[in-house]
Structure formats: C-alpha cells, structure tokens
Amino acid sequence: MTSRTSHNARFGAPENAMVFAAGIRKSYGHFEVLKGVDLEVPEGNVACIIGPSGSGKSTFLRCINHLEEINGGVLLVDGDFVGYRLNGNKLYELPPAAICARRAEIGMVFQQFNLFPHMTVMGNLIEAPVRVRGERPAAARERAMTLLERVGLAQKHDAYPRSLSGGQQQRVAIARALAMKPKVLLFDEPTSALDPELVGEVLTVMKDLAQSGMTMVVVTHEIGFAREVADQLIFMDEGVVVERGSPREMIASPQSRRTKEFLARVL
Amino acid sequence: MADSAYKAPANATDTTALVVVPLRHPFRIAAITMVVISVAAILYSVFTNKEFQWPIVGHYMLNPIILRGLATTITLTVAVMIIAVIIGTIAALMMLSPSRLLSVPARVFVWLFRGAPALVQLILWYNLSIVFKTITLWLPGVGTIFSVQTNDVMTPMTAAIVALSLHEAGYMAEIVRSGLNSVVRGQTEAALSLGMRPALSIRRIVLPQAMRLIIPPTGNEAINLLKTTSLVSIIAVGDLLYSAQAIYARTFETLPLLIVVTIWYLITVSVMSFGQYHLERYFSKDDRKTGRGRSRGILRRIFSFRQRAAVA
Ligand SMILES: Nc1ncnc2c1ncn2[C@@H]1O[C@H](COP(=O)(O)OP(=O)(O)O)[C@@H](O)[C@H]1O
Ligand SMILES: [Mg+2]
C-alpha cells in the first residue's frame, strides 16, 4: 500500500496491522493517563473502545494521530511511526511538515464536530485537500460532491455549518475527514453530542464506511453499534485495557466485574 | 383591545373612553431647562467673544500649512497602526506559544511598551542619539557592514513612528491575544488532524474567527491613536497641532488656531467612528443570513467570516 518499509514485523505486529499500539504510556505531569495500552487493528477492521469517562479513551486516540506525544511504548500506523523516523535503534523526531503529512493520513472525527464555522460545507471539505495536498480546487470540489452524496448532504454544499443540525454537521465532519483519503479513521464519541433522534443517521454513515472496508477506531457508548459493526471490542478503565474480545461475546458475558458494571450502566 | 374575546359586562366602563395621563417628571424638566440655558449661555459667549475670532478660524481651516499638518497626522496614524498590528500580532502569537523562550520575551515586551507612557517613550527615542552616537552593523570576520550617525537616522518622524508603533503594538498584542484565545481549541485540533501545519491552521482557521473579536477594539485603538499622535508636536514633528503652533507663534492667534485644530480632529474622529460603527455592525450581525451563498463584492468576501457559528 505504501512505498515505506513496514516496521510491523520488527515490532511483532501482524503484517496487515493498520494500527499497532504496544504498551502505550502517557502522562500529564505526574498523572499517568495511559498505563500501557495495547491495540491491534488489522486493515479493514473496526475496533470499538468503550469505558467510563476519564479512562483515557480520548487521550489514546489523540496519541494515535500524534496530537499527543506518547511517553512510552510503540505506536505504528500502517507500519510506521507517526511522529518519528526509525533509524537503527534510534527514533528521530520528524520536522512539523513531515508529521503533518503523516497525520493527514489519519482522519479524526470529534464529539463536537469542530467544523470550520466561517467556511461553507464545501469550504470545509476542500480546505485541507487544496492547502495541504495541493489538489486543484476544481478536482477537490468534484470529489467533495461525491463524498457529500455519500453522506446524503449533496444539497447542503453551499450551507454554513451553523445552519445544519448536529447530525448533519457530524456527517459533514466525516466527509471532511474522508476528503483526505485517510488510511484509518478515528472517531471520538461521534454521537455523544447529538439529540437521540439524530444518532441513527450518523451511525448509518459509519456502518456504511465500515462495510466499504475503512479501518476504524471508534470510541463510543453505542453498544448496539459496537455489537453489530465492530470486529473487536475494548473496555478501558483508568488507563488500562481491562477486557477485550469479540463484541457479541463480551457484551453477552463480560468476564471482568468492572466491564459488567459498566455495561449494566450503558445498556 | 379591539378583537379580544373578552366580553365586558353590560355595566362596565367603556374601555375606549379611558385616557392615559403620563407621569410628570418635574426634576427632569428642571434639569433640561438648566442644560438649555447653560448651553445657550456658552454658545452666546463663544460666538460673541471677540477673542475667539471666528472669521480667523474660518480663514485658517483650509490653510495649506494646516492641511499639510493634517496629512502628517493621518499618515502617522495609518503608518503606526499598520506597524502596530503587525508587531502586535507577532507578539500575540509568541505569547500563546507553548515555548517560554518565545512567550516570556513577548510578555516583557508588552509589559514594557504598554506600561511606559507614550510621551516618555517618544522623548526617549528622540534622544536616543545622545546615548548611541552611531548605529553599526558589525560581523566577526567580515568587519563593519555599515555604520550611520544616529542623528541622521533618528529624525523626529522616525522617532515618532518607532515610539508610537511600539507603544501601540503593546495594546494590539493584548487585543489579538484575547481574540485568538476566544477560538475554541477544537478548531485547531480539527485543522491539525487534517494535516494542516500550525502556521496554516492559524492563518486559515483561527485568525479569521478571531477577527470578529479583534476588529471592534482595534477601531477604538485607531481613534485613540489619532489623538495620541498630537504628542509628537513636542519633538517637532509637523503634525496638525505643531503646524498650528508654528502659525500662532508668529501671529499670536492662539485661540482661533487651536479651535481649527480641534475641529479637524473632531471631523477625522467622526469619519473614523462612522467607519467603525459600520465595521462593528458587520461583525455583530451574527449570521442571520447563513447559507445564503457566496458573498458579493471584495469587502464582503474579505469579511465573509462574519458568518461564523457559535459551535459549542
Ligand atoms: N491536556 C490535559 N492535561 C491534563 N490532564 C488531562 C489532559 N487531557 C486529559 N487529561 C486527563 O486525562 C484523563 C483522561 O482523559 P480522557 O482521555 O479525555 O478520558 P476519556 O476520553 O476516556 O473520558 C482525565 O482524567 C483527564 O482529566
Ligand atoms: Mg473523551
């Protein structure tokens, strides 16, 4: 898929791992938020992460696309480090331009949508392809229309984000992430800020994406979505993975007491 | 109360016959009377007092020296404002930098140049030549690249522009900083997650949104600055005030000339306030017309970020 040499084998990851995290540690000052988190997402798979608030789910996602620097562990996306270049046994920190280029391959969808309010829907979609990738505006616009059709919002291309409903805004945000042709999409509670009746339309788009073979890491409280779509389910608490496995089995018969208690609360 | 469903009983007073008697405000009437009398008295004394010499005021309004002074004042204001916005924006970005090596010097800069009075800084820069006789660029190995007498470079106009720009930049830095701070963190994260570089995300995402909060106080600053530039008359820059002083030093028509100066300042400030009022209205309109398609005209396109949403 890439011209880069994959480091997957060297770090004991399967050849097809799109996201590989081993022993990820992250601290803010003296407070350790992530205490050795492992994750392996093969290409085309969907991993759902659940867990109580404050357990470090968002922090973990932000480590994957290097919005946060990790303090320990190995994190590979598509077989390579996001913020570093491996040479022998040394990791050289990449210059900002190189980090941004790598980060562009990792899409992210936020709880609060974070659309750019001063740009139209179309402006939101073509901003990064044009300014970061140097695509021709006409070509970027054409592709953006295709993506908007895919999320069912082609007629809204000229609208400003604030005139859209939360569900529509989140679908635009997904299309915006897709416009960069990412290798993997990270979702941070994409439906938590939505009115209940708007959750469905966003989940539908996400299911469609999963079926089309997009690699996805989804932090969510939508257990139904996890059961139906996810290839693996991860339960995190206090910075560690407490339990992982097949979604159906884990939801039906959780092994750990903490998982049991958490599922009882959200189901 | 015409079409009300309320049916009055037969013996009720006819509501259409009711008359409202407004409350009397005796103190208000007294106050208004006093204000009117005072204003009339002041106007009378001003216009009848020979000292004001109104014909002379009219005579000097369009005097070439006065107009040249006015041009200098406006040029100075525009130049200083442009430099101050540039330096202030740089200082604001430095203050927001996570690196202390950048943020601390920027804070010290703001503290120093905003803290010291403009007049003091003006005289200080003007007198710089006393402390530093020559300005020399010297590189080890290469030797002297150039050397100039400070007196040649630090003309009164240069001193005025430098001093006022640095002073004003201190204020602009704070204005820009609070504007940038008002843009929620998620906007930067979204930009970064799309692969935008920090500089690009500031230019394309954060600054356009911050503008809404930056523009109105900047208008205030420009109006204040116009008046502050009158300080430069003290170091013999030929601004509006200095030109008037130069004339009345010969003719002793002090009062009429100061009235000329006042009128010109008021006219300029009024024009600026008018502009500011419209700018502010532009930015407080808060997107009633969202999704209305492309903005027309260049100004509209430049300011089309007013269509900003209050994303939670
Ligand atoms: N920038 C930060 N500085 C300090 N502490 C933080 C920061 N970001 C997150 N935390 C802390 O890390 C913990 C995990 O946060 P987060 O990853 O957002 O949890 P989750 O997404 O699972 O609710 C929380 O206790 C939070 O207060
Ligand atoms: Mg979170």
Coordinates of C-alpha atoms and ligand atoms in Angstrom, one line a residue:
Chain A
M1 CA 0.0 0.0 0.0
T2 CA 2.9 2.4 0.7
S3 CA 6.4 2.8 -0.5
R4 CA 7.6 3.0 3.1
T5 CA 9.1 -0.1 4.6
S6 CA 6.8 -1.5 7.2
H7 CA 8.2 -1.9 10.7
N8 CA 5.3 -4.2 11.7
A9 CA 7.4 -7.4 11.6
R10 CA 10.2 -5.9 13.6
F11 CA 7.9 -5.0 16.5
G12 CA 5.9 -8.2 16.4
A13 CA 2.9 -6.9 14.7
P14 CA 1.0 -8.8 12.1
E15 CA 1.8 -7.8 8.5
N16 CA -1.7 -6.4 7.9
A17 CA -1.9 -4.3 11.1
M18 CA -3.1 -0.8 10.2
V19 CA -2.9 0.4 13.8
F20 CA -0.5 -1.2 16.2
A21 CA -0.1 0.0 19.7
A22 CA 2.0 -1.8 22.3
G23 CA 2.5 -0.6 25.9
I24 CA 1.4 3.0 25.3
R25 CA 2.1 5.2 28.2
K26 CA 1.1 8.9 28.5
S27 CA 1.3 11.2 31.5
Y28 CA 0.3 14.8 32.1
G29 CA 2.8 15.9 34.7
H30 CA 2.7 13.3 37.4
F31 CA -0.7 11.9 36.4
E32 CA -0.4 8.8 34.3
V33 CA -3.4 8.7 32.0
L34 CA -2.4 5.7 29.9
K35 CA -0.6 2.9 31.7
G36 CA 0.4 0.6 28.9
V37 CA -2.4 0.2 26.4
D38 CA -2.2 -2.4 23.6
L39 CA -4.2 -2.3 20.4
E40 CA -4.0 -4.1 17.1
V41 CA -6.4 -3.2 14.3
P42 CA -5.9 -5.1 11.0
E43 CA -6.5 -3.3 7.8
G44 CA -10.3 -3.0 7.1
N45 CA -11.3 -3.8 10.7
V46 CA -13.3 -1.8 13.1
A47 CA -12.3 -1.6 16.8
C48 CA -14.7 -0.1 19.3
I49 CA -13.4 1.3 22.6
I50 CA -15.8 1.7 25.5
G51 CA -15.1 2.8 29.0
P52 CA -16.1 5.3 31.7
S53 CA -15.4 9.0 31.3
G54 CA -11.8 9.9 32.2
S55 CA -10.5 6.4 31.5
G56 CA -8.1 7.8 28.8
K57 CA -10.0 6.9 25.6
S58 CA -9.7 10.3 24.0
T59 CA -6.1 10.6 25.0
F60 CA -5.4 7.3 23.4
L61 CA -7.0 8.4 20.1
R62 CA -5.0 11.6 20.2
C63 CA -1.8 9.6 20.7
I64 CA -2.6 7.6 17.6
N65 CA -2.5 10.7 15.3
H66 CA 0.3 12.3 17.4
L67 CA -1.8 15.2 18.6
E68 CA -0.3 14.0 21.9
E69 CA 3.3 12.7 22.2
I70 CA 3.5 9.3 24.0
N71 CA 5.9 8.8 26.9
G72 CA 6.4 5.1 26.3
G73 CA 5.5 2.2 24.0
V74 CA 5.4 1.7 20.3
L75 CA 2.8 3.1 18.0
L76 CA 2.7 2.2 14.4
V77 CA 0.1 3.3 11.8
D78 CA 0.3 1.5 8.5
G79 CA 3.6 0.0 9.7
D80 CA 5.4 3.3 10.5
F81 CA 5.7 5.8 13.4
V82 CA 3.6 8.9 13.1
G83 CA 6.0 11.4 14.7
Y84 CA 9.3 9.7 14.3
R85 CA 11.7 8.2 11.8
L86 CA 13.3 4.9 12.9
N87 CA 16.9 4.5 12.1
G88 CA 18.7 1.6 13.6
N89 CA 17.7 1.7 17.3
K90 CA 17.0 5.5 17.3
L91 CA 13.8 7.3 16.8
Y92 CA 14.4 10.7 15.3
E93 CA 11.7 13.3 15.8
L94 CA 10.2 14.3 12.5
P95 CA 10.0 18.0 11.5
P96 CA 6.5 19.5 11.7
A97 CA 5.9 19.3 8.0
A98 CA 6.6 15.6 7.9
I99 CA 4.4 14.9 11.0
C100 CA 1.5 16.9 9.3
A101 CA 1.9 14.8 6.2
R102 CA 1.6 11.6 8.2
R103 CA -1.2 13.0 10.3
A104 CA -3.2 13.8 7.1
E105 CA -3.4 10.0 6.5
I106 CA -5.2 9.5 9.8
G107 CA -8.7 11.0 9.8
M108 CA -10.3 12.1 13.0
V109 CA -14.0 12.8 13.9
F110 CA -14.7 14.7 17.1
Q111 CA -17.6 14.7 19.6
Q112 CA -18.2 18.4 19.0
F113 CA -17.9 18.1 15.1
N114 CA -15.4 21.0 15.0
L115 CA -16.4 22.1 11.6
F116 CA -14.9 25.4 10.5
P117 CA -17.8 27.8 11.1
H118 CA -16.5 30.5 8.8
M119 CA -16.5 28.3 5.7
T120 CA -19.3 26.6 3.8
V121 CA -19.7 22.9 3.8
M122 CA -17.8 22.8 0.6
G123 CA -15.1 25.0 2.0
N124 CA -14.7 22.7 4.9
L125 CA -14.3 19.7 2.6
I126 CA -11.7 21.2 0.2
E127 CA -9.6 23.2 2.6
A128 CA -7.2 20.5 3.5
P129 CA -7.0 18.7 0.1
V130 CA -6.2 22.0 -1.6
R131 CA -4.0 23.6 1.0
V132 CA -2.2 20.5 2.4
R133 CA -2.2 18.2 -0.6
G134 CA -2.1 20.9 -3.2
E135 CA -5.0 19.4 -5.1
R136 CA -6.6 21.6 -7.8
P137 CA -9.7 23.2 -6.3
A138 CA -12.0 22.1 -9.2
A139 CA -10.9 18.5 -8.7
A140 CA -11.2 18.7 -4.9
R141 CA -14.7 20.2 -5.3
E142 CA -15.8 17.4 -7.6
R143 CA -14.6 14.8 -5.2
A144 CA -16.2 16.6 -2.3
M145 CA -19.5 16.5 -4.0
T146 CA -19.2 12.7 -4.3
L147 CA -18.4 12.5 -0.6
L148 CA -21.3 14.7 0.3
E149 CA -23.6 12.5 -1.8
R150 CA -22.3 9.5 0.1
V151 CA -23.3 11.1 3.5
G152 CA -26.5 12.3 1.9
L153 CA -25.8 16.0 2.1
A154 CA -25.0 17.0 -1.5
Q155 CA -27.7 19.7 -1.5
K156 CA -26.1 21.4 1.5
H157 CA -22.7 22.1 -0.1
D158 CA -23.3 25.8 0.0
A159 CA -24.6 26.0 3.5
Y160 CA -22.7 27.2 6.6
P161 CA -22.3 24.7 9.4
R162 CA -24.4 26.5 11.9
S163 CA -27.4 26.2 9.7
L164 CA -27.2 22.4 9.9
S165 CA -28.5 20.1 12.5
G166 CA -26.0 18.3 14.7
G167 CA -26.4 15.1 12.8
Q168 CA -25.8 16.8 9.5
Q169 CA -22.8 18.6 10.9
Q170 CA -21.3 15.3 12.0
R171 CA -21.9 13.8 8.6
V172 CA -20.1 16.7 7.0
A173 CA -17.3 16.2 9.5
I174 CA -17.0 12.6 8.4
A175 CA -17.0 13.6 4.8
R176 CA -14.3 16.2 5.6
A177 CA -12.1 13.5 7.1
L178 CA -12.7 11.3 4.1
A179 CA -11.7 14.0 1.7
M180 CA -8.1 13.4 2.8
K181 CA -8.3 9.7 1.8
P182 CA -7.2 8.6 5.2
K183 CA -5.9 5.1 5.8
V184 CA -7.7 4.9 9.1
L185 CA -10.5 6.9 10.7
L186 CA -10.6 7.7 14.4
F187 CA -13.9 8.6 16.0
D188 CA -14.1 10.2 19.4
E189 CA -17.7 9.7 20.7
P190 CA -19.1 10.9 17.4
T191 CA -22.8 10.7 18.6
S192 CA -22.5 11.8 22.2
A193 CA -23.3 15.4 21.5
L194 CA -26.3 14.6 19.4
D195 CA -30.0 14.6 20.2
P196 CA -31.2 11.0 20.4
E197 CA -33.2 11.1 17.2
L198 CA -30.1 12.3 15.2
V199 CA -27.8 9.5 16.4
G200 CA -29.1 7.0 13.8
E201 CA -28.2 9.0 10.7
V202 CA -24.6 9.3 11.8
L203 CA -24.3 5.6 12.8
T204 CA -25.7 4.7 9.4
V205 CA -23.0 6.6 7.6
M206 CA -20.4 4.9 9.9
K207 CA -21.8 1.4 9.2
D208 CA -21.6 2.1 5.5
L209 CA -18.0 3.2 5.9
A210 CA -17.1 0.0 7.8
Q211 CA -18.7 -2.1 5.2
S212 CA -16.7 -0.4 2.5
G213 CA -13.6 -1.6 4.2
M214 CA -12.4 1.5 6.1
T215 CA -10.2 0.8 9.0
M216 CA -11.8 2.5 12.0
V217 CA -11.1 3.0 15.7
V218 CA -14.3 4.2 17.4
V219 CA -14.7 5.4 20.9
T220 CA -18.4 5.2 21.6
H221 CA -21.2 4.4 24.1
E222 CA -23.4 3.0 21.4
I223 CA -23.2 -0.7 22.4
G224 CA -25.6 -1.7 19.7
F225 CA -23.3 -0.2 17.0
A226 CA -20.3 -2.0 18.6
R227 CA -22.1 -5.3 18.6
E228 CA -23.2 -5.0 15.0
V229 CA -20.2 -3.4 13.4
A230 CA -17.1 -3.9 15.4
D231 CA -14.6 -6.7 14.9
Q232 CA -13.2 -6.3 18.3
L233 CA -14.4 -4.5 21.5
I234 CA -12.0 -3.0 24.0
F235 CA -13.1 -2.0 27.5
M236 CA -10.8 0.6 29.0
D237 CA -10.7 1.8 32.6
E238 CA -8.2 4.0 34.4
G239 CA -5.7 4.0 31.6
V240 CA -5.6 0.2 31.1
V241 CA -7.4 -2.2 28.8
V242 CA -9.5 -4.3 31.3
E243 CA -11.0 -6.6 28.8
R244 CA -11.1 -7.2 25.0
G245 CA -12.7 -9.7 22.7
S246 CA -15.4 -10.3 20.2
P247 CA -18.2 -7.7 20.8
R248 CA -21.0 -10.3 20.9
E249 CA -19.3 -12.5 23.5
M250 CA -18.1 -9.6 25.6
I251 CA -21.5 -7.9 25.7
A252 CA -23.3 -11.1 26.4
S253 CA -21.0 -12.4 29.1
P254 CA -18.4 -9.9 30.3
Q255 CA -15.6 -11.6 32.2
S256 CA -14.4 -8.7 34.4
R257 CA -16.5 -7.2 37.2
R258 CA -15.7 -3.7 36.0
T259 CA -16.9 -4.5 32.5
K260 CA -20.0 -6.0 33.9
E261 CA -20.8 -2.9 35.9
F262 CA -20.1 -0.5 33.1
L263 CA -22.2 -2.4 30.6
A264 CA -25.0 -2.6 33.1
R265 CA -25.0 1.2 33.2
V266 CA -24.9 2.0 29.5
L267 CA -27.1 -0.8 28.1
Chain B
M1 CA -58.0 45.8 22.6
A2 CA -60.3 45.6 19.6
D3 CA -60.8 42.0 18.7
S4 CA -60.4 40.5 22.2
A5 CA -62.6 37.5 23.1
Y6 CA -63.1 39.2 26.4
K7 CA -66.8 40.3 26.8
A8 CA -67.2 43.3 29.2
P9 CA -70.2 43.1 31.5
A10 CA -73.0 45.5 30.5
N11 CA -72.4 47.9 33.4
A12 CA -68.7 48.2 32.8
T13 CA -66.9 51.4 31.8
D14 CA -66.4 51.8 28.1
T15 CA -62.7 50.9 27.7
T16 CA -62.2 53.0 24.6
A17 CA -63.0 56.1 26.7
L18 CA -60.0 55.6 29.0
V19 CA -57.2 58.2 28.8
V20 CA -53.6 57.6 30.0
V21 CA -52.2 60.5 31.9
P22 CA -48.4 60.3 31.7
L23 CA -46.4 60.7 34.9
R24 CA -44.9 64.2 35.3
H25 CA -41.2 64.4 35.8
P26 CA -40.6 67.8 37.4
F27 CA -36.9 67.2 38.1
R28 CA -36.3 66.2 34.5
I29 CA -38.0 69.4 33.3
A30 CA -35.9 71.5 35.7
A31 CA -32.7 69.7 34.6
I32 CA -33.5 70.2 30.9
T33 CA -34.2 73.9 31.4
M34 CA -30.8 74.3 33.1
V35 CA -29.0 72.5 30.4
V36 CA -30.7 74.6 27.7
I37 CA -29.9 77.8 29.5
S38 CA -26.2 76.8 30.1
V39 CA -25.7 75.7 26.5
A40 CA -27.2 78.9 25.2
A41 CA -25.0 81.0 27.5
I42 CA -21.9 79.2 26.5
L43 CA -22.7 79.4 22.8
Y44 CA -23.5 83.1 23.2
S45 CA -20.3 83.9 24.9
V46 CA -18.3 81.8 22.5
F47 CA -19.8 83.3 19.4
T48 CA -19.9 86.9 20.7
N49 CA -16.5 86.9 22.4
K50 CA -14.0 88.7 20.2
E51 CA -11.2 86.5 21.5
F52 CA -12.4 83.5 19.6
Q53 CA -12.1 85.5 16.3
W54 CA -14.4 83.2 14.3
P55 CA -13.5 84.8 10.9
I56 CA -9.9 83.9 11.6
V57 CA -10.9 80.3 12.4
G58 CA -12.6 80.1 9.0
H59 CA -9.6 81.7 7.4
Y60 CA -7.2 79.0 8.7
M61 CA -9.4 75.9 8.2
L62 CA -8.1 75.3 4.7
N63 CA -4.7 76.9 5.2
P64 CA -2.0 74.8 3.3
I65 CA 0.2 74.5 6.4
I66 CA -2.7 73.3 8.5
L67 CA -3.7 70.8 5.8
R68 CA -0.2 69.6 5.5
G69 CA -0.2 69.1 9.2
L70 CA -3.4 67.2 9.0
A71 CA -2.0 65.0 6.3
T72 CA 1.1 64.3 8.5
T73 CA -1.2 63.4 11.4
I74 CA -3.2 61.0 9.3
T75 CA -0.1 59.4 7.7
L76 CA 1.4 59.0 11.1
T77 CA -1.7 57.3 12.4
V78 CA -2.0 54.9 9.5
A79 CA 1.7 54.0 9.5
V80 CA 1.8 53.5 13.2
M81 CA -1.4 51.4 13.2
I82 CA -0.1 49.1 10.4
I83 CA 3.2 48.5 12.1
A84 CA 1.5 48.1 15.5
V85 CA -1.0 45.5 14.1
I86 CA 1.9 43.5 12.5
I87 CA 4.2 43.6 15.6
G88 CA 1.2 43.1 17.9
T89 CA 0.1 40.0 16.1
I90 CA 3.6 38.6 16.2
A91 CA 3.8 39.3 19.9
A92 CA 0.4 37.8 20.5
L93 CA 1.3 34.6 18.7
M94 CA 4.6 34.5 20.7
M95 CA 2.6 35.0 23.9
L96 CA 0.4 32.0 23.1
S97 CA 3.4 29.8 22.2
P98 CA 4.0 26.8 24.5
S99 CA 7.7 27.7 24.4
R100 CA 8.7 30.0 27.2
L101 CA 11.6 31.2 25.1
L102 CA 9.0 32.9 22.9
S103 CA 6.2 33.7 25.4
V104 CA 8.3 35.4 28.1
P105 CA 10.1 37.9 25.8
A106 CA 6.7 38.8 24.3
R107 CA 5.2 39.3 27.7
V108 CA 8.1 41.5 28.7
F109 CA 7.7 43.5 25.5
V110 CA 4.0 44.1 26.2
W111 CA 4.7 45.0 29.8
L112 CA 7.4 47.4 28.9
F113 CA 5.9 49.3 25.9
R114 CA 2.4 49.3 27.1
G115 CA 3.4 50.3 30.7
A116 CA 5.6 53.3 29.9
P117 CA 3.7 56.5 28.9
A118 CA 3.7 57.3 25.2
L119 CA 5.1 60.8 25.8
V120 CA 8.1 59.4 27.7
Q121 CA 8.8 56.8 25.1
L122 CA 8.6 59.5 22.4
I123 CA 11.1 61.8 24.0
L124 CA 13.3 58.7 24.8
W125 CA 13.5 57.6 21.2
Y126 CA 14.1 61.1 20.1
N127 CA 17.0 61.4 22.4
L128 CA 18.4 58.0 21.5
S129 CA 21.2 59.7 19.6
I130 CA 22.6 61.0 22.8
V131 CA 23.2 57.5 24.2
F132 CA 24.1 55.7 20.9
K133 CA 26.1 58.1 18.7
T134 CA 26.3 55.6 15.8
I135 CA 24.4 52.5 14.7
T136 CA 26.8 49.9 13.4
L137 CA 26.3 46.5 11.9
W138 CA 29.5 44.6 12.6
L139 CA 30.1 40.9 12.0
P140 CA 33.0 39.0 13.3
G141 CA 35.4 38.1 10.4
V142 CA 33.5 40.4 8.0
G143 CA 34.0 43.7 9.8
T144 CA 31.8 46.7 9.7
I145 CA 29.0 46.3 7.1
F146 CA 27.5 49.7 7.6
S147 CA 27.6 52.5 10.2
V148 CA 25.4 55.6 10.4
Q149 CA 25.2 58.5 12.7
T150 CA 22.1 58.0 14.9
N151 CA 21.2 61.7 14.4
D152 CA 20.9 61.0 10.6
V153 CA 18.5 58.1 11.1
M154 CA 16.6 59.2 14.1
T155 CA 14.7 62.1 12.6
P156 CA 11.8 63.4 14.6
M157 CA 9.4 61.5 12.3
T158 CA 11.3 58.2 12.7
A159 CA 11.4 58.6 16.4
A160 CA 7.6 59.3 16.4
I161 CA 6.8 56.3 14.3
V162 CA 9.1 53.9 16.3
A163 CA 7.9 55.1 19.7
L164 CA 4.2 55.2 18.9
S165 CA 4.3 51.9 17.0
L166 CA 5.9 50.0 19.9
H167 CA 3.6 51.6 22.4
E168 CA 0.5 50.8 20.3
A169 CA 1.8 47.3 19.5
G170 CA 1.7 46.5 23.2
Y171 CA -2.0 47.2 23.2
M172 CA -2.6 45.4 19.9
A173 CA -0.8 42.3 21.2
E174 CA -3.3 42.1 24.1
I175 CA -6.3 42.6 21.7
V176 CA -5.1 40.0 19.2
R177 CA -4.2 37.5 22.0
S178 CA -7.6 37.6 23.6
G179 CA -9.2 37.3 20.1
L180 CA -7.1 34.2 19.4
N181 CA -7.9 32.8 22.8
S182 CA -11.6 33.0 22.1
V183 CA -11.4 30.5 19.3
V184 CA -12.1 27.1 20.8
R185 CA -9.3 24.6 21.0
G186 CA -11.2 22.1 18.9
Q187 CA -10.8 24.2 15.8
T188 CA -7.0 23.9 16.0
E189 CA -7.3 20.2 16.6
A190 CA -9.5 19.7 13.7
A191 CA -7.1 21.6 11.5
L192 CA -4.1 19.7 12.7
S193 CA -5.9 16.4 12.4
L194 CA -6.4 17.2 8.7
G195 CA -2.7 17.6 8.3
M196 CA -2.6 21.4 8.4
R197 CA 0.6 22.8 9.7
P198 CA 0.3 25.0 12.8
A199 CA 1.0 28.2 10.9
L200 CA -1.5 27.3 8.2
S201 CA -4.2 26.5 10.8
I202 CA -3.7 29.9 12.5
R203 CA -3.9 31.7 9.2
R204 CA -6.8 29.9 7.7
I205 CA -8.8 28.7 10.7
V206 CA -8.1 30.6 13.9
L207 CA -7.3 34.2 12.7
P208 CA -10.5 34.6 10.6
Q209 CA -12.6 33.6 13.5
A210 CA -10.7 35.7 16.0
M211 CA -11.1 38.7 13.7
R212 CA -14.7 39.2 14.9
L213 CA -13.4 40.0 18.4
I214 CA -10.2 41.8 17.2
I215 CA -11.8 44.3 14.8
P216 CA -14.0 46.4 17.1
P217 CA -11.4 47.2 19.8
T218 CA -8.8 47.8 17.0
G219 CA -11.1 50.6 15.7
N220 CA -11.1 52.1 19.1
E221 CA -7.4 51.9 19.2
A222 CA -7.1 53.7 15.8
I223 CA -9.3 56.5 17.0
N224 CA -7.3 56.9 20.3
L225 CA -4.1 56.8 18.3
L226 CA -5.1 59.6 16.1
K227 CA -5.4 61.8 19.1
T228 CA -2.3 60.4 20.8
T229 CA -0.2 61.5 17.7
S230 CA -0.7 65.1 18.8
L231 CA 2.1 64.3 21.4
V232 CA 4.6 64.3 18.5
S233 CA 4.4 68.1 18.3
I234 CA 6.7 68.0 21.4
I235 CA 9.6 66.6 19.3
A236 CA 8.9 69.0 16.4
V237 CA 7.1 66.6 14.0
G238 CA 5.0 68.8 11.8
D239 CA 1.6 67.3 12.6
L240 CA -1.7 69.1 12.9
L241 CA -1.0 70.6 16.3
Y242 CA 2.6 71.5 15.6
S243 CA 1.5 73.3 12.4
A244 CA -1.0 75.4 14.3
Q245 CA 1.6 76.1 16.9
A246 CA 4.0 77.2 14.2
I247 CA 1.5 79.7 12.9
Y248 CA 0.3 81.2 16.2
A249 CA 3.9 81.5 17.4
R250 CA 4.2 84.2 14.7
T251 CA 0.7 85.7 14.6
F252 CA -0.4 85.2 18.3
E253 CA -3.8 84.0 17.0
T254 CA -3.6 81.2 19.6
L255 CA -7.3 80.5 20.4
P256 CA -8.6 80.5 16.8
L257 CA -5.9 78.2 15.6
L258 CA -6.5 75.7 18.5
I259 CA -10.2 75.8 17.5
V260 CA -9.1 75.0 13.9
V261 CA -7.1 72.0 15.3
T262 CA -10.0 70.8 17.4
I263 CA -12.4 71.0 14.6
W264 CA -10.1 69.0 12.3
Y265 CA -9.6 66.3 15.0
L266 CA -13.4 66.1 15.5
I267 CA -14.0 65.8 11.8
T268 CA -11.4 63.0 11.4
V269 CA -12.6 61.2 14.5
S270 CA -16.2 61.4 13.3
V271 CA -15.3 59.9 10.0
M272 CA -13.4 57.1 11.7
S273 CA -16.2 56.5 14.2
F274 CA -18.6 56.2 11.3
G275 CA -16.4 53.6 9.7
Q276 CA -16.0 51.8 13.0
Y277 CA -19.7 51.8 13.6
H278 CA -20.3 50.0 10.3
L279 CA -17.5 47.6 10.8
E280 CA -18.9 46.6 14.2
R281 CA -22.4 46.2 12.9
Y282 CA -20.8 44.0 10.3
F283 CA -19.3 41.7 12.9
S284 CA -22.1 41.7 15.4
K285 CA -24.7 40.7 12.8
D286 CA -24.1 37.1 13.8
D287 CA -25.1 35.3 10.7
R288 CA -28.7 35.8 10.3
K289 CA -28.1 35.1 6.7
T290 CA -26.2 31.9 6.9
G291 CA -26.2 29.6 3.9
R292 CA -27.2 32.4 1.7
G293 CA -24.5 31.6 -0.8
R294 CA -21.4 33.4 -2.0
S295 CA -20.9 36.9 -0.7
R296 CA -20.7 39.7 -3.3
G297 CA -18.0 42.3 -3.6
I298 CA -14.5 42.3 -2.4
L299 CA -15.1 43.7 1.1
R300 CA -17.8 41.1 1.6
R301 CA -15.6 38.4 0.5
I302 CA -12.8 39.5 2.8
F303 CA -15.2 39.7 5.8
S304 CA -17.3 36.7 4.9
F305 CA -16.1 35.0 8.1
R306 CA -18.8 37.0 10.0
Q307 CA -20.9 34.0 9.1
R308 CA -19.3 32.3 12.0
A309 CA -21.3 29.8 14.0
A310 CA -21.1 29.5 17.8
V311 CA -20.0 25.9 17.7
A312 CA -20.3 24.6 21.2
Ligands
LIG1 N1 -4.3 18.2 28.4 C1 -4.5 17.5 29.6 N2 -3.9 17.9 30.7 C2 -4.1 17.3 31.9 N3 -4.9 16.2 32.1 C3 -5.6 15.8 31.0 C4 -5.5 16.4 29.7 N4 -6.3 15.8 28.9 C5 -6.9 14.8 29.6 N5 -6.5 14.8 30.9 C6 -6.9 13.9 31.9 O1 -6.7 12.6 31.5 C7 -7.7 11.7 31.9 C8 -8.3 11.0 30.7 O2 -8.9 11.9 29.9 P1 -9.6 11.5 28.5 O3 -8.6 10.8 27.7 O4 -10.3 12.7 27.9 O5 -10.7 10.4 29.0 P2 -12.0 9.9 28.3 O6 -12.0 10.3 26.9 O7 -11.9 8.4 28.4 O8 -13.2 10.4 29.0 C9 -8.8 12.6 32.6 O9 -8.6 12.4 34.0 C10 -8.4 14.0 32.2 O10 -8.7 14.9 33.2
MG2 MG -13.3 11.5 25.8

